[in-house]
């Protein structure tokens, strides 16, 4: 198991290329199951989660190849297997994105229930409800969701759950609806840019989808989907993480390819605490030169503040000049990083779904343990500014969602290295 060693204190300066979005690429890869022809995807990040999805797709009869120009080609060759097994689904929850495509294209889907994970309980009731609304029968057998539907029919459905919209349930609903008979209307659909990118991909394959990027998505079912050549949008969570890296080290970074419009809530909070964020020629320019003010943050579905940046911004606010309050309403248990940040000298107190971050003057390097993807990013960010050396174990968490993070950080001046054990 690799770990990272970070010596804190260097100001980051320079330019970073932002990779393709993991959370856009994953459902788009699953959507290739719907296509009759070859699909070419560009800007797909080379990540562990992407490899996990490709392994699952391979078992489901999809042949794929990485080309010399970095693009990924996929083609469905065999439609017999419809089973996404627990072994794969438990490793990566986004595997659930094959549910809608399998049901729509192969008329049946058997997908293991994902179970809980480090960021808390993550139900799938909205996914099943959407498939049932389209006319599928569902059952639970040996921990697997079994869905059958000879003929899916367009319908109206409300996808708002107790915590707002669901990103992957929206993806499943609209992917299944592309091949259903007639019109489907999804109300309270997720508005995330990754959902809009999935719809752009599907439309390029011949689907008839409108309203994506808004809470009301309309899908007119078509008989079949062809292939297409699609470039995945850039990763707003990776961009947000590098914004924090610039701010926490009082540095200046240009984030090539980052899209300010995808990060409005984050930019609003960063500007409020004193970080400079500007639109540059190639992306976003971010800099900071003083101790930052505290701020209150509540995570929300897009365009609100993303839960996937909650941990990273918490690391930044640890050094704020006062008390900040952070509430995660989407994943109320997503606070495994709190205890680790406190080991580095932070002063954070948790009360249910809220934490109070009392700003301290400095963080101190320590051995810390990554518990999940975004928590590990937060610990690396803290390590960039902590006095002394931070050793973060369980590096595999970061490899799920950040492409060559140590190379990118070292390229702009960070003292970070991966150590193989
Ligand atoms: C996606 C992202 C993940 C991000 C999350 C929230 C991908 C691959 N993953 O995950 O990085 O942290 O959105 O922005 O895109 N819920 C239900 N019932 C359901 C499904 C979800 O109650 O059937 C609840 C969840 O517990 C949570 C909320 O809805 O409180 C939002 O979760 P959801 O948008 O579904 O997260 P994911 O799509 O799994």
CSV table of C-alpha atoms and ligand atoms in Angstrom, one decimal:
chain,number,residue,atom,x,y,z
A,1,UNK,CA,0.0,0.0,0.0
A,2,UNK,CA,1.5,3.3,-1.1
A,3,UNK,CA,1.6,6.3,1.1
A,4,UNK,CA,2.4,10.0,0.6
A,5,UNK,CA,5.0,12.1,2.3
A,6,UNK,CA,4.5,15.8,2.2
A,7,UNK,CA,6.8,18.5,3.6
A,8,UNK,CA,4.7,21.6,4.2
A,9,UNK,CA,5.4,25.3,3.7
A,10,UNK,CA,6.0,25.7,-0.1
A,11,UNK,CA,3.9,28.4,-1.9
A,12,UNK,CA,2.4,26.8,-5.0
A,13,UNK,CA,2.9,28.8,-8.2
A,14,UNK,CA,2.4,27.9,-11.9
A,15,UNK,CA,-0.2,26.1,-14.1
A,16,UNK,CA,-2.1,22.8,-13.7
A,17,UNK,CA,-4.0,21.0,-16.4
A,18,UNK,CA,-7.4,19.9,-15.0
A,19,UNK,CA,-8.3,16.3,-16.1
A,20,UNK,CA,-11.6,15.0,-17.4
A,21,UNK,CA,-14.4,14.6,-14.9
A,22,UNK,CA,-14.6,11.2,-13.1
A,23,UNK,CA,-18.2,11.7,-12.3
A,24,UNK,CA,-19.1,12.5,-15.9
A,25,UNK,CA,-17.0,9.8,-17.4
A,26,UNK,CA,-18.5,7.0,-15.1
A,27,UNK,CA,-22.1,7.3,-16.2
A,28,UNK,CA,-21.1,7.9,-19.8
A,29,UNK,CA,-19.1,4.7,-19.8
A,30,UNK,CA,-22.1,2.9,-18.4
A,31,UNK,CA,-24.3,4.5,-21.2
A,32,UNK,CA,-22.1,2.8,-23.8
A,33,UNK,CA,-24.1,-0.3,-22.9
A,34,UNK,CA,-27.0,1.3,-24.7
A,35,UNK,CA,-25.2,1.9,-28.0
A,36,UNK,CA,-25.3,-0.3,-31.2
A,37,UNK,CA,-22.1,1.2,-32.6
A,38,UNK,CA,-18.6,2.0,-31.4
A,39,UNK,CA,-18.2,4.9,-28.9
A,40,UNK,CA,-15.1,7.1,-28.8
A,41,UNK,CA,-14.5,9.0,-25.6
A,42,UNK,CA,-11.9,11.7,-25.1
A,43,UNK,CA,-10.6,13.3,-21.9
A,44,UNK,CA,-11.4,10.3,-19.8
A,45,UNK,CA,-9.2,10.4,-16.7
A,46,UNK,CA,-6.9,7.5,-16.0
A,47,UNK,CA,-8.2,6.6,-12.5
A,48,UNK,CA,-8.9,3.5,-10.4
A,49,UNK,CA,-12.6,4.2,-10.5
A,50,UNK,CA,-12.6,4.4,-14.3
A,51,UNK,CA,-10.6,1.1,-14.4
A,52,UNK,CA,-13.2,-0.5,-12.1
A,53,UNK,CA,-16.0,0.6,-14.4
A,54,UNK,CA,-14.1,-0.7,-17.5
A,55,UNK,CA,-13.6,-4.1,-15.7
A,56,UNK,CA,-17.4,-4.2,-15.0
A,57,UNK,CA,-18.3,-3.3,-18.6
A,58,UNK,CA,-15.9,-6.0,-19.9
A,59,UNK,CA,-17.7,-8.6,-17.8
A,60,UNK,CA,-20.9,-7.3,-19.3
A,61,UNK,CA,-19.7,-7.9,-22.8
A,62,UNK,CA,-18.1,-4.6,-23.7
A,63,UNK,CA,-14.7,-4.6,-25.5
A,64,UNK,CA,-12.6,-1.5,-24.9
A,65,UNK,CA,-9.2,-0.1,-25.9
A,66,UNK,CA,-7.1,2.9,-25.0
A,67,UNK,CA,-5.8,4.5,-28.1
A,68,UNK,CA,-2.4,6.2,-28.6
A,69,UNK,CA,-4.0,9.6,-28.7
A,70,UNK,CA,-5.4,9.0,-25.2
A,71,UNK,CA,-9.0,8.3,-26.4
A,72,UNK,CA,-11.0,5.3,-25.2
A,73,UNK,CA,-13.0,3.2,-27.7
A,74,UNK,CA,-15.8,0.9,-26.5
A,75,UNK,CA,-18.1,-1.5,-28.4
A,76,UNK,CA,-20.7,-3.9,-27.1
A,77,UNK,CA,-19.9,-7.4,-28.3
A,78,UNK,CA,-22.0,-9.7,-26.2
A,79,UNK,CA,-25.3,-8.9,-24.4
A,80,UNK,CA,-25.8,-12.2,-22.5
A,81,UNK,CA,-24.5,-11.2,-19.0
A,82,UNK,CA,-26.7,-8.7,-17.1
A,83,UNK,CA,-25.2,-9.2,-13.6
A,84,UNK,CA,-23.1,-6.5,-11.8
A,85,UNK,CA,-21.7,-8.5,-8.9
A,86,UNK,CA,-21.2,-7.4,-5.4
A,87,UNK,CA,-17.4,-7.9,-5.6
A,88,UNK,CA,-17.3,-5.0,-8.1
A,89,UNK,CA,-20.2,-2.9,-6.9
A,90,UNK,CA,-19.0,-2.8,-3.3
A,91,UNK,CA,-15.7,-1.4,-4.4
A,92,UNK,CA,-17.3,1.4,-6.4
A,93,UNK,CA,-20.8,2.7,-5.9
A,94,UNK,CA,-21.0,4.3,-9.3
A,95,UNK,CA,-21.3,0.7,-10.7
A,96,UNK,CA,-25.0,1.2,-10.0
A,97,UNK,CA,-25.0,3.3,-13.2
A,98,UNK,CA,-25.3,0.1,-15.3
A,99,UNK,CA,-28.8,-0.5,-13.9
A,100,UNK,CA,-30.7,1.7,-16.2
A,101,UNK,CA,-28.8,0.8,-19.4
A,102,UNK,CA,-28.9,-2.9,-18.8
A,103,UNK,CA,-32.7,-2.8,-18.1
A,104,UNK,CA,-33.4,-0.6,-21.2
A,105,UNK,CA,-31.2,-2.5,-23.6
A,106,UNK,CA,-31.2,-6.1,-22.3
A,107,UNK,CA,-34.6,-6.1,-20.6
A,108,UNK,CA,-33.2,-7.3,-17.3
A,109,UNK,CA,-30.6,-6.1,-14.8
A,110,UNK,CA,-29.2,-7.8,-11.8
A,111,UNK,CA,-27.1,-5.3,-9.8
A,112,UNK,CA,-25.7,-5.9,-6.3
A,113,UNK,CA,-27.0,-3.5,-3.6
A,114,UNK,CA,-24.0,-1.3,-2.9
A,115,UNK,CA,-24.3,-1.2,0.9
A,116,UNK,CA,-22.7,1.5,3.1
A,117,UNK,CA,-19.4,3.2,2.7
A,118,UNK,CA,-17.0,5.5,4.6
A,119,UNK,CA,-19.1,8.5,4.0
A,120,UNK,CA,-22.2,7.0,5.5
A,121,UNK,CA,-25.4,5.2,4.4
A,122,UNK,CA,-26.2,5.5,0.7
A,123,UNK,CA,-29.6,4.1,-0.3
A,124,UNK,CA,-30.7,3.2,-3.8
A,125,UNK,CA,-34.5,3.5,-3.3
A,126,UNK,CA,-34.7,6.3,-5.9
A,127,UNK,CA,-33.0,4.2,-8.5
A,128,UNK,CA,-35.4,1.3,-8.1
A,129,UNK,CA,-38.4,3.7,-7.9
A,130,UNK,CA,-37.4,5.2,-11.3
A,131,UNK,CA,-37.1,1.8,-12.9
A,132,UNK,CA,-40.5,0.8,-11.5
A,133,UNK,CA,-42.1,4.0,-12.8
A,134,UNK,CA,-40.9,3.1,-16.3
A,135,UNK,CA,-42.7,-0.3,-15.9
A,136,UNK,CA,-40.0,-2.6,-14.6
A,137,UNK,CA,-40.7,-5.3,-12.0
A,138,UNK,CA,-38.2,-5.4,-9.2
A,139,UNK,CA,-37.1,-7.9,-6.6
A,140,UNK,CA,-34.3,-8.3,-4.0
A,141,UNK,CA,-32.6,-11.7,-4.3
A,142,UNK,CA,-29.4,-12.5,-2.3
A,143,UNK,CA,-28.5,-8.9,-1.9
A,144,UNK,CA,-29.0,-8.2,-5.6
A,145,UNK,CA,-31.6,-5.8,-7.2
A,146,UNK,CA,-33.3,-7.9,-9.9
A,147,UNK,CA,-35.2,-5.8,-12.5
A,148,UNK,CA,-37.1,-7.0,-15.5
A,149,UNK,CA,-39.0,-5.0,-18.0
A,150,UNK,CA,-39.9,-6.3,-21.5
A,151,UNK,CA,-41.3,-3.0,-22.5
A,152,UNK,CA,-40.4,0.3,-20.7
A,153,UNK,CA,-42.9,3.1,-21.1
A,154,UNK,CA,-42.4,6.8,-20.7
A,155,UNK,CA,-43.9,8.3,-17.6
A,156,UNK,CA,-43.7,11.3,-15.3
A,157,UNK,CA,-41.6,10.8,-12.2
A,158,UNK,CA,-40.4,12.9,-9.2
A,159,UNK,CA,-36.8,12.1,-8.2
A,160,UNK,CA,-36.4,14.4,-5.2
A,161,UNK,CA,-35.4,12.4,-2.1
A,162,UNK,CA,-35.1,13.3,1.5
A,163,UNK,CA,-31.8,15.0,0.8
A,164,UNK,CA,-32.7,16.6,-2.5
A,165,UNK,CA,-32.1,15.2,-6.0
A,166,UNK,CA,-29.9,12.2,-6.7
A,167,UNK,CA,-27.2,12.4,-9.3
A,168,UNK,CA,-26.8,8.7,-10.2
A,169,UNK,CA,-30.5,8.0,-9.8
A,170,UNK,CA,-31.2,10.8,-12.4
A,171,UNK,CA,-28.5,9.2,-14.6
A,172,UNK,CA,-30.2,5.8,-14.4
A,173,UNK,CA,-33.7,7.2,-15.0
A,174,UNK,CA,-32.7,9.1,-18.1
A,175,UNK,CA,-30.6,6.4,-19.5
A,176,UNK,CA,-33.4,3.9,-19.2
A,177,UNK,CA,-35.9,6.4,-20.6
A,178,UNK,CA,-33.9,7.0,-23.8
A,179,UNK,CA,-35.1,3.6,-25.1
A,180,UNK,CA,-38.6,3.6,-23.5
A,181,UNK,CA,-41.7,4.1,-25.6
A,182,UNK,CA,-43.0,7.7,-25.5
A,183,UNK,CA,-42.1,10.6,-23.3
A,184,UNK,CA,-40.6,10.6,-19.8
A,185,UNK,CA,-40.5,13.7,-17.6
A,186,UNK,CA,-38.1,13.7,-14.7
A,187,UNK,CA,-39.0,16.3,-12.1
A,188,UNK,CA,-36.5,17.3,-9.4
A,189,UNK,CA,-33.8,15.9,-11.6
A,190,UNK,CA,-30.1,16.5,-10.6
A,191,UNK,CA,-28.8,19.6,-12.4
A,192,UNK,CA,-25.1,18.7,-12.0
A,193,UNK,CA,-22.9,19.5,-15.1
A,194,UNK,CA,-22.0,15.8,-15.1
A,195,UNK,CA,-25.7,14.9,-15.8
A,196,UNK,CA,-25.8,17.5,-18.6
A,197,UNK,CA,-22.6,16.0,-20.1
A,198,UNK,CA,-24.2,12.5,-20.0
A,199,UNK,CA,-27.3,14.0,-21.9
A,200,UNK,CA,-25.0,15.7,-24.4
A,201,UNK,CA,-23.3,12.3,-25.0
A,202,UNK,CA,-26.7,10.5,-25.4
A,203,UNK,CA,-28.1,13.1,-27.7
A,204,UNK,CA,-24.9,12.8,-29.9
A,205,UNK,CA,-25.8,9.0,-30.0
A,206,UNK,CA,-29.3,9.9,-31.3
A,207,UNK,CA,-31.3,10.2,-28.0
A,208,UNK,CA,-33.9,13.0,-27.7
A,209,UNK,CA,-33.3,14.7,-24.4
A,210,UNK,CA,-34.1,18.3,-23.4
A,211,UNK,CA,-34.0,20.3,-20.3
A,212,UNK,CA,-30.8,18.8,-19.0
A,213,UNK,CA,-29.0,21.1,-16.6
A,214,UNK,CA,-32.4,22.0,-15.1
A,215,UNK,CA,-34.6,20.2,-12.6
A,216,UNK,CA,-37.0,19.1,-15.4
A,217,UNK,CA,-35.6,16.7,-18.0
A,218,UNK,CA,-37.7,15.6,-20.9
A,219,UNK,CA,-36.8,12.4,-22.8
A,220,UNK,CA,-38.6,11.2,-25.9
A,221,UNK,CA,-37.8,7.5,-26.3
A,222,UNK,CA,-36.1,6.3,-29.5
A,223,UNK,CA,-35.8,2.8,-31.0
A,224,UNK,CA,-32.0,2.6,-30.8
A,225,UNK,CA,-28.8,4.6,-30.2
A,226,UNK,CA,-25.8,4.7,-32.4
A,227,UNK,CA,-22.3,5.6,-31.4
A,228,UNK,CA,-20.5,9.0,-31.2
A,229,UNK,CA,-17.3,10.8,-30.5
A,230,UNK,CA,-17.5,12.7,-27.3
A,231,UNK,CA,-15.1,14.7,-25.1
A,232,UNK,CA,-15.8,14.6,-21.4
A,233,UNK,CA,-16.0,17.9,-19.5
A,234,UNK,CA,-13.3,18.9,-17.0
A,235,UNK,CA,-13.4,17.8,-13.4
A,236,UNK,CA,-14.9,20.7,-11.2
A,237,UNK,CA,-14.0,18.8,-8.0
A,238,UNK,CA,-10.3,18.4,-9.1
A,239,UNK,CA,-10.4,22.1,-10.0
A,240,UNK,CA,-11.9,23.1,-6.7
A,241,UNK,CA,-9.2,21.0,-4.9
A,242,UNK,CA,-6.4,22.9,-6.7
A,243,UNK,CA,-8.2,26.2,-5.8
A,244,UNK,CA,-7.8,25.2,-2.2
A,245,UNK,CA,-4.2,24.2,-2.8
A,246,UNK,CA,-3.4,27.7,-4.1
A,247,UNK,CA,-5.3,29.4,-1.3
A,248,UNK,CA,-3.9,27.3,1.6
A,249,UNK,CA,-0.3,27.9,0.5
A,250,UNK,CA,-0.9,31.6,-0.2
A,251,UNK,CA,0.2,30.8,-3.8
A,252,UNK,CA,-1.0,31.5,-7.3
A,253,UNK,CA,-2.2,28.8,-9.7
A,254,UNK,CA,-3.7,28.9,-13.2
A,255,UNK,CA,-6.1,26.0,-13.6
A,256,UNK,CA,-6.2,25.2,-17.3
A,257,UNK,CA,-9.5,23.9,-18.5
A,258,UNK,CA,-11.3,24.7,-15.2
A,259,UNK,CA,-14.8,26.2,-15.7
A,260,UNK,CA,-15.7,28.9,-13.3
A,261,UNK,CA,-19.4,28.5,-14.1
A,262,UNK,CA,-19.3,25.0,-12.7
A,263,UNK,CA,-17.9,26.2,-9.4
A,264,UNK,CA,-20.1,29.3,-8.7
A,265,UNK,CA,-20.9,28.4,-5.1
A,266,UNK,CA,-17.3,27.5,-4.3
A,267,UNK,CA,-16.0,30.7,-5.9
A,268,UNK,CA,-18.6,32.7,-3.9
A,269,UNK,CA,-17.3,31.2,-0.6
A,270,UNK,CA,-13.6,31.5,-1.5
A,271,UNK,CA,-14.0,35.2,-2.5
A,272,UNK,CA,-15.9,35.8,0.7
A,273,UNK,CA,-13.0,34.6,2.8
A,274,UNK,CA,-10.5,36.7,0.8
A,275,UNK,CA,-9.2,34.4,-2.0
A,276,UNK,CA,-8.8,36.0,-5.4
A,277,UNK,CA,-10.5,34.1,-8.2
A,278,UNK,CA,-10.4,35.4,-11.8
A,279,UNK,CA,-11.3,34.0,-15.2
A,280,UNK,CA,-8.1,33.5,-17.2
A,281,UNK,CA,-7.5,33.0,-20.9
A,282,UNK,CA,-7.3,29.2,-20.5
A,283,UNK,CA,-9.2,28.6,-17.3
A,284,UNK,CA,-9.2,30.0,-13.8
A,285,UNK,CA,-6.5,32.0,-12.0
A,286,UNK,CA,-6.5,31.8,-8.2
A,287,UNK,CA,-4.3,33.4,-5.6
A,288,UNK,CA,-4.2,34.4,-2.0
A,289,UNK,CA,-1.8,36.5,0.0
A,290,UNK,CA,-3.2,36.9,3.5
A,291,UNK,CA,-4.8,35.0,6.5
A,292,UNK,CA,-8.3,34.1,5.4
A,293,UNK,CA,-11.6,35.1,7.0
A,294,UNK,CA,-14.0,32.4,8.4
A,295,UNK,CA,-17.2,31.5,6.6
A,296,UNK,CA,-20.3,29.3,7.0
A,297,UNK,CA,-21.0,26.6,4.4
A,298,UNK,CA,-23.8,24.2,3.8
A,299,UNK,CA,-23.5,21.5,1.1
A,300,UNK,CA,-26.4,21.3,-1.4
A,301,UNK,CA,-27.2,19.8,-4.7
A,302,UNK,CA,-25.8,21.7,-7.7
A,303,UNK,CA,-25.5,24.7,-8.1
A,304,UNK,CA,-25.0,24.8,-4.4
A,305,UNK,CA,-21.8,24.0,-2.6
A,306,UNK,CA,-20.7,20.4,-3.5
A,307,UNK,CA,-20.3,17.8,-0.7
A,308,UNK,CA,-17.4,16.5,-2.7
A,309,UNK,CA,-15.4,19.7,-1.8
A,310,UNK,CA,-16.5,19.9,1.9
A,311,UNK,CA,-13.5,18.1,3.3
A,312,UNK,CA,-11.0,20.1,1.2
A,313,UNK,CA,-12.5,23.5,2.1
A,314,UNK,CA,-12.6,22.4,5.8
A,315,UNK,CA,-8.8,22.0,5.6
A,316,UNK,CA,-8.5,25.6,4.4
A,317,UNK,CA,-10.8,27.0,7.1
A,318,UNK,CA,-8.7,25.3,9.8
A,319,UNK,CA,-6.4,28.2,9.3
A,320,UNK,CA,-9.1,30.9,9.1
A,321,UNK,CA,-9.1,33.9,11.3
A,322,UNK,CA,-12.1,32.9,13.4
A,323,UNK,CA,-14.9,30.3,13.6
A,324,UNK,CA,-16.4,28.7,10.5
A,325,UNK,CA,-19.5,26.4,10.5
A,326,UNK,CA,-19.8,23.6,7.9
A,327,UNK,CA,-22.9,21.6,7.5
A,328,UNK,CA,-23.2,18.6,5.2
A,329,UNK,CA,-26.9,17.9,4.6
A,330,UNK,CA,-26.2,15.5,1.7
A,331,UNK,CA,-24.0,13.1,3.5
A,332,UNK,CA,-24.4,13.9,7.2
A,333,UNK,CA,-21.8,11.4,8.3
A,334,UNK,CA,-19.1,12.5,5.9
A,335,UNK,CA,-16.7,13.7,8.5
A,336,UNK,CA,-14.0,11.0,8.8
A,337,UNK,CA,-11.3,13.7,8.1
A,338,UNK,CA,-12.2,15.7,11.2
A,339,UNK,CA,-10.3,13.5,13.6
A,340,UNK,CA,-7.3,13.3,11.3
A,341,UNK,CA,-7.2,17.1,10.8
A,342,UNK,CA,-7.3,17.5,14.6
A,343,UNK,CA,-4.3,15.2,14.8
A,344,UNK,CA,-2.5,17.9,12.7
A,345,UNK,CA,-3.4,20.6,15.2
A,346,UNK,CA,-6.7,21.7,13.8
A,347,UNK,CA,-9.5,22.6,16.2
A,348,UNK,CA,-12.7,21.1,14.9
A,349,UNK,CA,-15.8,20.0,16.9
A,350,UNK,CA,-18.5,18.0,15.4
A,351,UNK,CA,-22.2,18.2,16.3
A,352,UNK,CA,-24.2,15.8,14.2
A,353,UNK,CA,-24.2,17.0,10.5
A,354,UNK,CA,-22.4,20.2,11.5
A,355,UNK,CA,-18.8,21.0,12.4
A,356,UNK,CA,-17.4,24.1,14.0
A,357,UNK,CA,-14.0,24.9,12.8
A,358,UNK,CA,-12.1,27.2,15.2
A,359,UNK,CA,-9.2,28.7,13.1
A,360,UNK,CA,-5.7,28.1,14.3
A,361,UNK,CA,-2.4,29.8,13.4
A,362,UNK,CA,-0.7,26.7,12.0
A,363,UNK,CA,-1.0,23.0,11.4
A,364,UNK,CA,1.7,20.5,12.3
A,365,UNK,CA,2.7,17.5,10.2
A,366,UNK,CA,1.7,14.1,11.5
A,367,UNK,CA,1.0,10.5,10.4
A,368,UNK,CA,-2.6,10.5,9.2
A,369,UNK,CA,-4.9,7.9,7.5
A,370,UNK,CA,-7.1,8.5,4.5
A,371,UNK,CA,-10.6,7.1,4.9
A,372,UNK,CA,-12.1,8.0,1.6
A,373,UNK,CA,-11.4,9.9,-1.6
A,374,UNK,CA,-12.2,13.5,-0.7
A,375,UNK,CA,-11.0,13.1,2.9
A,376,UNK,CA,-7.6,12.1,1.5
A,377,UNK,CA,-7.5,15.2,-0.7
A,378,UNK,CA,-8.2,17.3,2.4
A,379,UNK,CA,-5.3,15.7,4.3
A,380,UNK,CA,-2.9,16.3,1.5
A,381,UNK,CA,-4.0,19.9,1.3
A,382,UNK,CA,-3.4,20.3,5.1
A,383,UNK,CA,0.0,18.6,4.6
A,384,UNK,CA,1.0,21.2,2.0
A,385,UNK,CA,1.0,24.0,4.7
A,386,UNK,CA,1.7,22.0,7.9
A,387,UNK,CA,5.0,22.5,9.6
A,388,UNK,CA,7.1,19.4,9.2
A,389,UNK,CA,6.2,16.2,7.4
A,390,UNK,CA,2.8,14.6,7.0
A,391,UNK,CA,2.6,11.0,6.1
A,392,UNK,CA,-0.7,10.0,4.7
A,393,UNK,CA,-1.3,6.3,4.5
A,394,UNK,CA,-3.8,4.5,2.2
A,395,UNK,CA,-2.9,6.4,-0.9
A,396,UNK,CA,-5.2,4.2,-2.9
A,397,UNK,CA,-8.2,6.3,-1.9
A,398,UNK,CA,-6.7,9.3,-3.7
A,399,UNK,CA,-6.0,7.2,-6.8
A,400,UNK,CA,-9.7,6.6,-7.2
A,401,UNK,CA,-10.4,10.1,-8.2
A,402,UNK,CA,-7.3,12.3,-8.8
A,403,UNK,CA,-5.1,11.7,-11.8
A,404,UNK,CA,-1.3,11.9,-10.9
A,405,UNK,CA,-2.0,14.3,-8.0
A,406,UNK,CA,1.5,14.1,-6.7
A,407,UNK,CA,3.0,15.0,-10.1
A,408,UNK,CA,0.6,17.9,-10.6
A,409,UNK,CA,1.3,19.3,-7.1
A,410,UNK,CA,5.1,18.8,-7.4
A,411,UNK,CA,5.0,20.5,-10.8
A,412,UNK,CA,3.8,23.7,-9.1
A,413,UNK,CA,6.3,23.6,-6.3
A,414,UNK,CA,4.9,21.2,-3.6
A,415,UNK,CA,7.2,18.9,-1.8
A,416,UNK,CA,5.2,15.6,-2.1
A,417,UNK,CA,6.3,12.1,-2.9
A,418,UNK,CA,4.6,8.8,-3.2
A,419,UNK,CA,6.3,6.0,-1.3
A,420,UNK,CA,5.7,2.4,-2.3
A,421,UNK,CA,5.5,0.0,0.7
B,1,LIG,C1,-22.9,11.4,-6.7
B,1,LIG,C2,-21.4,11.5,-6.9
B,1,LIG,C3,-20.7,11.7,-5.6
B,1,LIG,C4,-21.3,12.9,-4.9
B,1,LIG,C5,-22.8,12.8,-4.8
B,1,LIG,C6,-23.5,14.0,-4.2
B,1,LIG,C7,-21.1,10.2,-8.9
B,1,LIG,C8,-20.5,9.0,-9.5
B,1,LIG,N1,-20.9,10.3,-7.6
B,1,LIG,O1,-23.1,10.2,-5.9
B,1,LIG,O2,-19.3,12.0,-5.9
B,1,LIG,O3,-20.8,13.0,-3.6
B,1,LIG,O4,-23.4,12.6,-6.1
B,1,LIG,O5,-23.2,15.1,-4.9
B,1,LIG,O6,-21.5,11.1,-9.6
B,1,LIG,N2,-30.2,9.2,-1.9
B,1,LIG,C9,-31.4,8.6,-1.5
B,1,LIG,N3,-31.9,7.5,-2.3
B,1,LIG,C10,-31.3,7.1,-3.4
B,1,LIG,C11,-30.1,7.8,-3.8
B,1,LIG,C12,-29.6,8.8,-3.1
B,1,LIG,O7,-31.9,8.9,-0.5
B,1,LIG,O8,-31.8,6.2,-4.1
B,1,LIG,C13,-29.6,10.3,-1.1
B,1,LIG,C14,-28.2,10.1,-0.7
B,1,LIG,O9,-28.1,9.3,0.5
B,1,LIG,C15,-27.7,11.5,-0.5
B,1,LIG,C16,-28.4,12.2,-1.6
B,1,LIG,O10,-29.5,11.4,-2.0
B,1,LIG,O11,-28.1,12.0,0.8
B,1,LIG,C17,-27.6,12.6,-2.8
B,1,LIG,O12,-26.9,11.4,-3.2
B,1,LIG,P1,-26.7,11.1,-4.7
B,1,LIG,O13,-26.8,12.3,-5.6
B,1,LIG,O14,-27.5,9.9,-5.1
B,1,LIG,O15,-25.2,10.6,-4.7
B,1,LIG,P2,-24.5,9.6,-5.8
B,1,LIG,O16,-25.3,9.8,-7.1
B,1,LIG,O17,-24.4,8.3,-5.2
